[in-house]
mmCIF file with all atom_site columns, C-alpha atoms in Angstrom:
data_model
loop_
_atom_site.group_PDB
_atom_site.id
_atom_site.type_symbol
_atom_site.label_atom_id
_atom_site.label_alt_id
_atom_site.label_comp_id
_atom_site.label_asym_id
_atom_site.label_entity_id
_atom_site.label_seq_id
_atom_site.pdbx_PDB_ins_code
_atom_site.Cartn_x
_atom_site.Cartn_y
_atom_site.Cartn_z
_atom_site.occupancy
_atom_site.B_iso_or_equiv
_atom_site.pdbx_formal_charge
_atom_site.auth_seq_id
_atom_site.auth_comp_id
_atom_site.auth_asym_id
_atom_site.auth_atom_id
_atom_site.pdbx_PDB_model_num
ATOM 1  C CA . UNK A 1 1  ? 35.712 134.138 -37.063 1.00 55.00 ? 615 UNK A CA 1
ATOM 2  C CA . UNK A 1 2  ? 36.267 135.378 -40.580 1.00 56.00 ? 616 UNK A CA 1
ATOM 3  C CA . UNK A 1 3  ? 40.034 135.055 -40.251 1.00 52.00 ? 617 UNK A CA 1
ATOM 4  C CA . UNK A 1 4  ? 39.640 131.253 -40.304 1.00 56.00 ? 618 UNK A CA 1
ATOM 5  C CA . UNK A 1 5  ? 38.333 131.273 -43.869 1.00 61.00 ? 619 UNK A CA 1
ATOM 6  C CA . UNK A 1 6  ? 40.870 130.817 -46.623 1.00 61.00 ? 620 UNK A CA 1
ATOM 7  C CA . UNK A 1 7  ? 44.438 129.582 -46.671 1.00 66.00 ? 621 UNK A CA 1
ATOM 8  C CA . UNK A 1 8  ? 46.267 132.068 -44.513 1.00 73.00 ? 622 UNK A CA 1
ATOM 9  C CA . UNK A 1 9  ? 48.931 131.515 -41.918 1.00 79.00 ? 623 UNK A CA 1
ATOM 10 C CA . UNK A 1 10 ? 46.388 132.436 -39.213 1.00 80.00 ? 624 UNK A CA 1
ATOM 11 C CA . UNK A 1 11 ? 44.409 129.279 -39.917 1.00 78.00 ? 625 UNK A CA 1
ATOM 12 C CA . UNK A 1 12 ? 47.448 127.080 -39.434 1.00 82.00 ? 626 UNK A CA 1
ATOM 13 C CA . UNK A 1 13 ? 48.488 128.972 -36.304 1.00 86.00 ? 627 UNK A CA 1
ATOM 14 C CA . UNK A 1 14 ? 44.974 128.638 -34.875 1.00 83.00 ? 628 UNK A CA 1
ATOM 15 C CA . UNK A 1 15 ? 44.977 124.882 -35.499 1.00 82.00 ? 629 UNK A CA 1
ATOM 16 C CA . UNK A 1 16 ? 48.435 124.448 -33.986 1.00 89.00 ? 630 UNK A CA 1
ATOM 17 C CA . UNK A 1 17 ? 47.698 126.462 -30.856 1.00 90.00 ? 631 UNK A CA 1
ATOM 18 C CA . UNK A 1 18 ? 44.255 124.887 -30.538 1.00 85.00 ? 632 UNK A CA 1
ATOM 19 C CA . UNK A 1 19 ? 45.747 121.411 -30.461 1.00 87.00 ? 633 UNK A CA 1
ATOM 20 C CA . UNK A 1 20 ? 48.336 122.441 -27.872 1.00 93.00 ? 634 UNK A CA 1
ATOM 21 C CA . UNK A 1 21 ? 45.609 123.869 -25.652 1.00 91.00 ? 635 UNK A CA 1
ATOM 22 C CA . UNK A 1 22 ? 43.433 120.790 -26.191 1.00 89.00 ? 636 UNK A CA 1
ATOM 23 C CA . UNK A 1 23 ? 46.184 118.395 -25.074 1.00 92.00 ? 637 UNK A CA 1
ATOM 24 C CA . UNK A 1 24 ? 46.885 120.578 -22.032 1.00 93.00 ? 638 UNK A CA 1
ATOM 25 C CA . UNK A 1 25 ? 43.217 120.564 -21.056 1.00 93.00 ? 639 UNK A CA 1
ATOM 26 C CA . UNK A 1 26 ? 43.066 116.781 -21.526 1.00 93.00 ? 640 UNK A CA 1
ATOM 27 C CA . UNK A 1 27 ? 46.006 116.383 -19.158 1.00 95.00 ? 641 UNK A CA 1
ATOM 28 C CA . UNK A 1 28 ? 44.332 118.596 -16.566 1.00 95.00 ? 642 UNK A CA 1
ATOM 29 C CA . UNK A 1 29 ? 41.133 116.545 -16.918 1.00 94.00 ? 643 UNK A CA 1
ATOM 30 C CA . UNK A 1 30 ? 42.991 113.280 -16.309 1.00 95.00 ? 644 UNK A CA 1
ATOM 31 C CA . UNK A 1 31 ? 44.716 114.707 -13.234 1.00 96.00 ? 645 UNK A CA 1
ATOM 32 C CA . UNK A 1 32 ? 41.410 115.950 -11.816 1.00 95.00 ? 646 UNK A CA 1
ATOM 33 C CA . UNK A 1 33 ? 39.704 112.607 -12.348 1.00 94.00 ? 647 UNK A CA 1
ATOM 34 C CA . UNK A 1 34 ? 42.610 110.728 -10.760 1.00 96.00 ? 648 UNK A CA 1
ATOM 35 C CA . UNK A 1 35 ? 42.379 112.994 -7.718  1.00 95.00 ? 649 UNK A CA 1
ATOM 36 C CA . UNK A 1 36 ? 38.711 112.120 -7.363  1.00 94.00 ? 650 UNK A CA 1
ATOM 37 C CA . UNK A 1 37 ? 37.354 115.474 -8.503  1.00 94.00 ? 651 UNK A CA 1
ATOM 38 C CA . UNK A 1 38 ? 34.902 114.017 -11.003 1.00 93.00 ? 652 UNK A CA 1
ATOM 39 C CA . UNK A 1 39 ? 32.617 117.044 -11.317 1.00 94.00 ? 653 UNK A CA 1
ATOM 40 C CA . UNK A 1 40 ? 35.488 119.388 -12.129 1.00 94.00 ? 654 UNK A CA 1
ATOM 41 C CA . UNK A 1 41 ? 36.873 116.765 -14.513 1.00 93.00 ? 655 UNK A CA 1
ATOM 42 C CA . UNK A 1 42 ? 33.576 116.508 -16.353 1.00 94.00 ? 656 UNK A CA 1
ATOM 43 C CA . UNK A 1 43 ? 33.371 120.299 -16.763 1.00 94.00 ? 657 UNK A CA 1
ATOM 44 C CA . UNK A 1 44 ? 36.910 120.352 -18.150 1.00 93.00 ? 658 UNK A CA 1
ATOM 45 C CA . UNK A 1 45 ? 35.964 117.460 -20.473 1.00 93.00 ? 659 UNK A CA 1
ATOM 46 C CA . UNK A 1 46 ? 33.094 119.541 -21.849 1.00 94.00 ? 660 UNK A CA 1
ATOM 47 C CA . UNK A 1 47 ? 35.512 122.376 -22.615 1.00 92.00 ? 661 UNK A CA 1
ATOM 48 C CA . UNK A 1 48 ? 37.962 119.918 -24.182 1.00 91.00 ? 662 UNK A CA 1
ATOM 49 C CA . UNK A 1 49 ? 35.350 118.397 -26.478 1.00 93.00 ? 663 UNK A CA 1
ATOM 50 C CA . UNK A 1 50 ? 34.068 121.829 -27.512 1.00 92.00 ? 664 UNK A CA 1
ATOM 51 C CA . UNK A 1 51 ? 37.581 122.928 -28.424 1.00 89.00 ? 665 UNK A CA 1
ATOM 52 C CA . UNK A 1 52 ? 38.134 119.692 -30.347 1.00 88.00 ? 666 UNK A CA 1
ATOM 53 C CA . UNK A 1 53 ? 34.968 120.275 -32.377 1.00 90.00 ? 667 UNK A CA 1
ATOM 54 C CA . UNK A 1 54 ? 36.018 123.847 -33.220 1.00 85.00 ? 668 UNK A CA 1
ATOM 55 C CA . UNK A 1 55 ? 39.532 122.846 -34.289 1.00 82.00 ? 669 UNK A CA 1
ATOM 56 C CA . UNK A 1 56 ? 38.343 119.838 -36.276 1.00 84.00 ? 670 UNK A CA 1
ATOM 57 C CA . UNK A 1 57 ? 35.674 121.932 -37.991 1.00 82.00 ? 671 UNK A CA 1
ATOM 58 C CA . UNK A 1 58 ? 38.336 124.442 -38.960 1.00 77.00 ? 672 UNK A CA 1
ATOM 59 C CA . UNK A 1 59 ? 40.509 121.703 -40.431 1.00 76.00 ? 673 UNK A CA 1
ATOM 60 C CA . UNK A 1 60 ? 37.663 120.129 -42.381 1.00 78.00 ? 674 UNK A CA 1
ATOM 61 C CA . UNK A 1 61 ? 36.334 123.412 -43.775 1.00 74.00 ? 675 UNK A CA 1
ATOM 62 C CA . UNK A 1 62 ? 38.845 123.637 -46.605 1.00 63.00 ? 676 UNK A CA 1
ATOM 63 C CA . UNK A 1 63 ? 40.507 120.238 -46.706 1.00 62.00 ? 677 UNK A CA 1
ATOM 64 C CA . UNK A 1 64 ? 39.959 119.768 -50.458 1.00 61.00 ? 678 UNK A CA 1
ATOM 65 C CA . UNK A 1 65 ? 41.728 123.017 -51.337 1.00 66.00 ? 679 UNK A CA 1
ATOM 66 C CA . UNK A 1 66 ? 44.891 122.586 -49.303 1.00 60.00 ? 680 UNK A CA 1
ATOM 67 C CA . UNK A 1 67 ? 46.786 119.517 -48.202 1.00 58.00 ? 681 UNK A CA 1
#
């Protein structure tokens, strides 16, 4: 993922779309758990947390260079 290094528009687009996807997955997880599908909900939660770690790592990589 070399395109995530530096201050390009691709980094900001990746962060924006990543957060949209993360919130969507969180909503799906909540719906699954409310329906009683706990195993599916826990698998979706694993995906959600992994995506959160990737997006947060991308944000924190160059936070001192760009506000």
